[in-house]
Amino acid sequence: MHRDRRHVRPRRHCGKRKLVVEVEVRTVRLVHERQHAARVRQLDNRLEVRTDTVIGRVVEQHRHRVRVLVHCAANVR
């Protein structure tokens, strides 16, 4: 399932009639604060997500960029 709650579904390719699955993958990053972490798993749909993946919420996305910029600026002299 995408972040905006759309499902990843297979589609038929127009030219050769092959089944194609479109998946969008973002880079992996660490979650520093436990209260902002969420587990990816639904009890009623266990086969869709095979592991208990921990992801960061959207609220934390911009905060990480600011920390990186501040850290890099502090090291440049």
Coordinates of N, CA and C in Angstrom, one line a residue:
M1 N 0.8 -1.2 0.0 CA 0.0 0.0 0.0 C 0.9 1.2 0.0
H2 N 0.6 2.2 -0.8 CA 1.3 3.4 -0.9 C 1.1 4.3 0.4
R3 N 1.9 5.3 0.6 CA 1.7 6.2 1.7 C 0.4 6.9 1.7
D4 N -0.1 7.2 0.5 CA -1.4 7.9 0.4 C -2.6 7.0 0.3
R5 N -2.4 5.7 0.8 CA -3.4 4.7 0.9 C -3.9 4.1 -0.4
R6 N -3.1 4.3 -1.5 CA -3.5 3.6 -2.7 C -2.8 2.2 -2.8
H7 N -3.5 1.2 -3.3 CA -2.9 -0.1 -3.3 C -2.0 -0.2 -4.6
V8 N -1.0 -1.1 -4.5 CA -0.1 -1.4 -5.6 C -0.8 -2.6 -6.3
R9 N -1.2 -2.4 -7.5 CA -1.9 -3.4 -8.3 C -1.2 -3.8 -9.6
P10 N -1.4 -5.0 -10.0 CA -0.8 -5.4 -11.3 C -1.6 -4.7 -12.4
R11 N -0.9 -4.4 -13.5 CA -1.5 -3.8 -14.7 C -1.0 -4.6 -15.9
R12 N -1.9 -4.7 -16.9 CA -1.5 -5.3 -18.2 C -0.8 -4.2 -19.1
H13 N 0.4 -4.6 -19.6 CA 1.1 -3.7 -20.5 C 0.5 -3.7 -21.8
C14 N 0.3 -2.6 -22.4 CA -0.5 -2.4 -23.7 C 0.1 -3.2 -24.8
G15 N 1.4 -3.1 -25.0 CA 2.1 -3.6 -26.2 C 2.1 -5.1 -26.3
K16 N 2.7 -5.7 -25.3 CA 2.9 -7.2 -25.3 C 2.0 -8.0 -24.4
R17 N 1.1 -7.4 -23.8 CA 0.1 -8.0 -22.9 C 0.8 -8.8 -21.8
K18 N 1.8 -8.2 -21.2 CA 2.5 -8.9 -20.1 C 2.0 -8.2 -18.8
L19 N 1.9 -9.0 -17.7 CA 1.5 -8.5 -16.4 C 2.6 -7.7 -15.8
V20 N 2.4 -6.4 -15.5 CA 3.5 -5.6 -14.9 C 3.0 -5.0 -13.6
V21 N 3.8 -5.1 -12.5 CA 3.5 -4.5 -11.2 C 4.3 -3.2 -11.1
E22 N 3.6 -2.1 -10.8 CA 4.3 -0.9 -10.5 C 4.5 -0.7 -9.0
V23 N 5.7 -0.5 -8.6 CA 6.0 -0.3 -7.2 C 6.9 0.9 -7.1
E24 N 6.6 1.8 -6.1 CA 7.5 2.9 -5.8 C 8.2 2.6 -4.5
V25 N 9.5 2.7 -4.5 CA 10.3 2.4 -3.3 C 11.1 3.6 -2.9
R26 N 11.0 4.0 -1.7 CA 11.8 5.2 -1.2 C 13.0 4.6 -0.4
T27 N 14.0 5.5 -0.2 CA 15.2 5.1 0.5 C 14.9 4.7 1.9
V28 N 15.7 3.9 2.5 CA 15.6 3.5 3.9 C 16.3 4.4 4.8
R29 N 15.7 4.8 5.9 CA 16.3 5.6 6.9 C 16.0 5.2 8.3
L30 N 16.7 5.6 9.2 CA 16.5 5.2 10.6 C 15.5 6.1 11.3
V31 N 14.7 5.5 12.2 CA 13.8 6.3 13.0 C 14.4 6.4 14.4
H32 N 14.7 7.7 14.7 CA 15.3 8.0 16.0 C 14.3 8.0 17.2
E33 N 13.1 8.5 16.9 CA 12.2 8.6 18.0 C 11.1 7.5 17.9
R34 N 11.0 6.7 19.0 CA 10.1 5.6 19.0 C 8.6 6.0 18.8
Q35 N 8.2 7.1 19.4 CA 6.8 7.5 19.4 C 6.3 7.9 18.0
H36 N 7.2 8.2 17.1 CA 6.8 8.5 15.7 C 7.0 7.3 14.8
A37 N 7.2 6.2 15.3 CA 7.3 5.0 14.4 C 6.0 4.3 14.3
A38 N 5.8 3.6 13.2 CA 4.5 2.9 13.0 C 4.9 1.5 12.4
R39 N 4.2 0.5 12.8 CA 4.4 -0.9 12.3 C 3.6 -1.0 11.0
V40 N 4.1 -1.7 10.0 CA 3.4 -1.9 8.8 C 2.9 -3.4 8.8
R41 N 1.7 -3.5 9.2 CA 1.1 -4.9 9.2 C -0.4 -4.7 9.6
Q42 N -1.2 -5.4 8.9 CA -2.6 -5.5 9.2 C -2.9 -6.9 9.6
L43 N -3.6 -7.1 10.7 CA -3.9 -8.4 11.2 C -4.7 -9.2 10.2
D44 N -5.6 -8.6 9.5 CA -6.5 -9.3 8.6 C -5.9 -9.6 7.3
N45 N -4.7 -9.0 7.0 CA -4.1 -9.2 5.7 C -2.6 -9.4 5.9
R46 N -2.3 -10.6 6.4 CA -0.9 -10.9 6.8 C 0.0 -11.2 5.6
L47 N -0.6 -11.7 4.5 CA 0.2 -12.1 3.4 C 0.7 -10.9 2.5
E48 N 0.0 -9.8 2.7 CA 0.4 -8.6 1.8 C 1.8 -8.1 2.3
V49 N 2.0 -7.9 3.6 CA 3.3 -7.4 4.1 C 3.9 -8.6 4.9
R50 N 5.0 -9.1 4.4 CA 5.5 -10.3 5.0 C 6.4 -10.1 6.2
T51 N 6.9 -8.9 6.5 CA 7.7 -8.7 7.7 C 7.1 -7.5 8.4
D52 N 7.5 -7.3 9.7 CA 7.1 -6.2 10.5 C 8.0 -5.0 10.2
T53 N 7.7 -4.2 9.3 CA 8.6 -3.1 8.9 C 8.3 -1.9 9.7
V54 N 9.3 -1.2 10.2 CA 9.1 0.0 10.9 C 9.4 1.2 10.0
I55 N 8.5 2.1 9.9 CA 8.7 3.3 9.0 C 8.5 4.5 9.8
G56 N 9.0 5.6 9.3 CA 8.8 6.9 9.9 C 7.5 7.6 9.3
R57 N 6.9 8.4 10.1 CA 5.7 9.0 9.6 C 6.0 10.3 8.8
V58 N 5.1 10.8 8.1 CA 5.3 12.0 7.2 C 5.7 13.2 8.1
V59 N 5.3 13.3 9.3 CA 5.6 14.4 10.2 C 7.1 14.6 10.4
E60 N 7.8 13.4 10.4 CA 9.2 13.4 10.7 C 10.1 13.7 9.4
Q61 N 9.5 13.7 8.3 CA 10.2 13.7 7.0 C 11.1 15.0 6.9
H62 N 10.5 16.2 7.1 CA 11.2 17.4 7.0 C 12.2 17.7 8.1
R63 N 11.8 17.2 9.3 CA 12.7 17.4 10.4 C 14.1 16.7 10.2
H64 N 14.1 15.6 9.5 CA 15.3 14.8 9.2 C 16.2 15.7 8.3
R65 N 15.6 16.3 7.3 CA 16.4 17.2 6.4 C 17.0 18.3 7.1
V66 N 16.3 18.9 8.0 CA 16.8 20.1 8.8 C 18.0 19.6 9.6
R67 N 17.9 18.5 10.3 CA 19.0 18.0 11.1 C 20.3 17.7 10.2
V68 N 20.1 17.2 9.0 CA 21.2 16.9 8.1 C 21.9 18.3 7.7
L69 N 21.1 19.3 7.4 CA 21.6 20.5 7.0 C 22.4 21.2 8.1
V70 N 21.8 21.2 9.3 CA 22.5 21.8 10.5 C 23.8 21.0 10.8
H71 N 23.8 19.7 10.7 CA 25.0 18.9 11.0 C 26.0 19.2 9.9
C72 N 25.7 19.3 8.7 CA 26.7 19.5 7.6 C 27.2 20.9 7.7
A73 N 26.4 21.9 8.0 CA 26.9 23.3 8.2 C 27.8 23.5 9.4
A74 N 27.6 22.7 10.4 CA 28.5 22.8 11.6 C 29.8 22.2 11.3
N75 N 29.9 21.2 10.4 CA 31.2 20.6 10.1 C 32.0 21.4 9.1
V76 N 31.4 22.3 8.3 CA 32.1 23.0 7.3 C 32.7 24.3 7.9
R77 N 34.0 24.5 7.9 CA 34.6 25.7 8.4 C 35.7 26.1 7.6

